[in-house]
């Protein structure tokens, strides 16, 4: 349905690209349609607020910066993250 592995990858990508927490939450909530649930975050959706919280605990000025640092903690190179931004953000030029 896209709420598990695909959902977490989407969350990482959306955060890295600068999507707001509100919009990411809204995007995640849409996955609940496939489960036949009410469209709102419930206690059974506890993993999503944890993703937000873990990212917010990382250093950085913006949520995107925090996500970048979070992903680098997993061993992803900054150059790889910059390349991802170049692919998805029109006009973005990687920082040196």
Coordinates of N, CA and C in Angstrom, one line a residue:
X1 N 0.8 -1.2 0.0 CA 0.0 0.0 0.0 C 0.8 1.3 0.0
X2 N 2.1 1.2 0.3 CA 3.0 2.4 0.3 C 3.1 3.0 1.7
X3 N 2.7 2.4 2.7 CA 2.7 3.1 4.0 C 3.9 2.6 4.8
X4 N 4.6 1.6 4.4 CA 5.7 1.0 5.2 C 7.1 1.4 4.6
X5 N 7.7 0.5 3.9 CA 9.0 0.8 3.3 C 9.0 2.0 2.4
X6 N 8.0 2.0 1.5 CA 7.8 3.1 0.5 C 7.5 4.4 1.3
X7 N 6.7 4.3 2.3 CA 6.4 5.5 3.1 C 7.6 6.1 3.8
X8 N 8.4 5.3 4.3 CA 9.6 5.9 5.0 C 10.6 6.5 4.0
X9 N 10.7 5.8 2.9 CA 11.6 6.4 1.8 C 11.0 7.7 1.3
X10 N 9.7 7.7 1.2 CA 9.0 9.0 0.7 C 9.2 10.1 1.8
X11 N 9.1 9.7 3.1 CA 9.3 10.7 4.1 C 10.7 11.2 4.1
X12 N 11.7 10.4 4.0 CA 13.1 10.8 3.9 C 13.3 11.8 2.7
X13 N 12.8 11.4 1.6 CA 13.0 12.2 0.4 C 12.2 13.5 0.5
X14 N 11.0 13.5 0.9 CA 10.2 14.7 1.0 C 10.9 15.7 2.0
X15 N 11.4 15.2 3.1 CA 12.1 16.0 4.1 C 13.3 16.6 3.6
X16 N 14.1 15.8 2.9 CA 15.4 16.2 2.3 C 15.2 17.3 1.3
X17 N 14.0 17.2 0.6 CA 13.8 18.2 -0.5 C 13.1 19.5 0.1
X18 N 12.8 19.5 1.4 CA 12.2 20.7 2.0 C 10.7 20.8 2.1
X19 N 10.0 19.6 2.0 CA 8.6 19.7 2.2 C 8.3 19.9 3.7
X20 N 7.2 20.7 3.9 CA 6.9 21.0 5.3 C 6.4 19.8 6.1
X21 N 6.6 19.8 7.4 CA 6.1 18.7 8.3 C 4.6 18.5 8.1
X22 N 3.9 19.6 8.0 CA 2.4 19.5 7.8 C 2.1 18.8 6.5
X23 N 2.8 19.1 5.4 CA 2.5 18.4 4.1 C 2.9 17.0 4.1
X24 N 4.0 16.7 4.8 CA 4.5 15.3 4.9 C 3.5 14.5 5.7
X25 N 3.0 15.1 6.8 CA 2.0 14.4 7.6 C 0.7 14.1 6.8
X26 N 0.3 15.1 6.0 CA -0.9 15.0 5.2 C -0.7 13.9 4.1
X27 N 0.5 13.9 3.5 CA 0.8 12.9 2.5 C 0.7 11.5 3.1
X28 N 1.3 11.3 4.3 CA 1.3 10.0 5.0 C -0.1 9.6 5.3
X29 N -1.0 10.6 5.8 CA -2.3 10.2 6.2 C -3.1 9.6 5.0
X30 N -2.8 10.1 3.8 CA -3.5 9.5 2.6 C -3.3 8.0 2.5
X31 N -2.2 7.5 3.0 CA -2.0 6.1 2.9 C -3.0 5.3 3.7
X32 N -3.7 5.9 4.6 CA -4.7 5.3 5.5 C -5.9 4.9 4.7
X33 N -6.2 5.5 3.6 CA -7.3 5.1 2.7 C -7.2 3.7 2.4
X34 N -6.0 3.2 2.1 CA -5.9 1.8 1.6 C -6.2 0.8 2.7
X35 N -6.1 1.3 3.9 CA -6.4 0.4 5.1 C -7.8 0.4 5.6
X36 N -8.6 1.2 4.9 CA -10.0 1.4 5.2 C -10.2 2.1 6.6
X37 N -9.3 2.9 6.9 CA -9.4 3.7 8.2 C -9.9 5.1 8.0
X38 N -10.3 5.7 9.1 CA -10.5 7.1 9.1 C -9.3 7.8 8.7
X39 N -9.4 8.9 8.0 CA -8.2 9.6 7.5 C -7.7 10.6 8.5
X40 N -7.0 10.1 9.5 CA -6.4 11.0 10.5 C -5.3 10.1 11.2
X41 N -4.3 10.7 11.8 CA -3.3 10.0 12.5 C -3.9 9.4 13.8
X42 N -3.7 8.2 14.1 CA -4.2 7.5 15.3 C -3.1 6.9 16.0
X43 N -3.3 6.3 17.2 CA -2.3 5.7 18.0 C -1.6 4.6 17.2
X44 N -2.3 3.9 16.3 CA -1.7 2.9 15.5 C -0.8 3.4 14.4
X45 N -0.8 4.7 14.2 CA 0.2 5.4 13.3 C 1.3 6.0 14.0
X46 N 1.6 5.5 15.2 CA 2.6 6.1 16.1 C 4.0 6.2 15.5
X47 N 4.3 5.4 14.5 CA 5.7 5.4 13.9 C 5.9 6.7 13.2
X48 N 4.9 7.3 12.6 CA 5.1 8.6 11.8 C 5.6 9.7 12.7
X49 N 4.9 10.0 13.8 CA 5.4 11.0 14.7 C 6.8 10.7 15.2
X50 N 7.1 9.5 15.4 CA 8.5 9.1 15.8 C 9.5 9.5 14.7
X51 N 9.2 9.3 13.5 CA 10.1 9.7 12.4 C 10.3 11.2 12.5
X52 N 9.3 12.0 12.7 CA 9.4 13.4 12.8 C 10.3 13.8 14.0
X53 N 10.0 13.1 15.1 CA 10.7 13.4 16.4 C 12.2 13.1 16.2
X54 N 12.5 11.9 15.6 CA 13.9 11.5 15.5 C 14.7 12.5 14.6
X55 N 14.0 13.0 13.5 CA 14.6 13.9 12.6 C 14.8 15.3 13.3
X56 N 13.8 15.7 14.1 CA 13.9 17.0 14.8 C 15.0 17.0 15.8
X57 N 15.5 15.8 16.3 CA 16.5 15.7 17.3 C 17.9 15.8 16.6
X58 N 18.0 15.9 15.3 CA 19.3 16.0 14.6 C 19.6 17.5 14.5
X59 N 20.9 17.8 14.4 CA 21.3 19.2 14.2 C 20.9 19.7 12.9
X60 N 20.7 21.0 12.8 CA 20.3 21.7 11.6 C 19.4 22.8 11.8
X61 N 19.4 23.8 10.9 CA 18.6 25.0 11.0 C 17.1 24.7 10.5
X62 N 17.0 23.9 9.5 CA 15.7 23.6 8.9 C 15.5 22.1 9.0
X63 N 14.2 21.7 8.8 CA 13.9 20.3 8.8 C 14.7 19.6 7.7
X64 N 14.9 20.2 6.6 CA 15.7 19.6 5.5 C 17.1 19.4 5.9
X65 N 17.7 20.4 6.6 CA 19.0 20.3 7.1 C 19.1 19.1 8.1
X66 N 18.1 19.0 9.0 CA 18.1 18.0 10.0 C 18.0 16.6 9.3
X67 N 17.2 16.5 8.3 CA 17.1 15.2 7.6 C 18.4 14.9 6.9
X68 N 19.1 15.9 6.3 CA 20.4 15.6 5.7 C 21.3 15.0 6.8
X69 N 21.4 15.6 7.9 CA 22.3 15.1 9.0 C 21.8 13.7 9.4
X70 N 20.5 13.5 9.5 CA 20.0 12.2 9.9 C 20.4 11.1 8.9
X71 N 20.3 11.4 7.6 CA 20.7 10.5 6.6 C 22.2 10.2 6.6
X72 N 23.0 11.3 6.8 CA 24.4 11.1 6.9 C 24.8 10.2 8.1
X73 N 24.0 10.2 9.1 CA 24.3 9.3 10.3 C 24.1 7.8 9.8
X74 N 23.3 7.6 8.8 CA 23.2 6.3 8.2 C 24.3 5.9 7.3
X75 N 25.2 6.8 7.0 CA 26.3 6.6 6.1 C 26.2 7.1 4.7
X76 N 25.1 7.8 4.5 CA 24.9 8.3 3.1 C 25.7 9.6 2.9
X77 N 26.5 9.6 1.9 CA 27.4 10.8 1.7 C 26.7 12.0 1.3
X78 N 27.2 13.2 1.8 CA 26.6 14.5 1.5 C 26.5 14.7 0.0
X79 N 27.5 14.2 -0.7 CA 27.5 14.4 -2.2 C 26.3 13.7 -2.8
X80 N 26.0 12.5 -2.3 CA 24.8 11.7 -2.8 C 23.5 12.5 -2.5
X81 N 23.4 13.1 -1.3 CA 22.2 13.8 -0.9 C 22.1 15.1 -1.8
X82 N 23.2 15.7 -2.1 CA 23.2 16.9 -3.0 C 22.8 16.5 -4.4
X83 N 23.2 15.3 -4.8 CA 22.9 14.8 -6.2 C 21.3 14.6 -6.3
X84 N 20.8 14.0 -5.2 CA 19.4 13.7 -5.1 C 18.6 15.1 -5.3
X85 N 19.1 16.1 -4.6 CA 18.4 17.4 -4.7 C 18.5 18.0 -6.1
X86 N 19.7 17.8 -6.7 CA 19.8 18.2 -8.1 C 18.8 17.6 -9.1
X87 N 18.5 16.3 -8.8 CA 17.6 15.5 -9.7 C 16.2 16.0 -9.5
X88 N 15.8 16.3 -8.2 CA 14.4 16.5 -7.9 C 14.0 18.0 -7.8
X89 N 14.9 18.9 -7.6 CA 14.6 20.3 -7.4 C 15.1 21.1 -8.6
X90 N 14.1 21.6 -9.4 CA 14.5 22.3 -10.7 C 15.4 23.5 -10.3
X91 N 16.5 23.6 -11.0 CA 17.4 24.7 -10.8 C 18.4 24.6 -9.6
X92 N 18.3 23.5 -8.8 CA 19.1 23.3 -7.7 C 20.5 23.0 -8.2
X93 N 21.5 23.6 -7.6 CA 22.9 23.3 -7.9 C 23.6 22.8 -6.6
X94 N 24.2 21.7 -6.6 CA 24.8 21.1 -5.5 C 25.8 22.1 -4.8
X95 N 25.8 22.1 -3.5 CA 26.8 22.9 -2.7 C 28.1 22.1 -2.7
X96 N 29.2 22.9 -2.7 CA 30.5 22.3 -2.7 C 30.8 21.6 -1.4

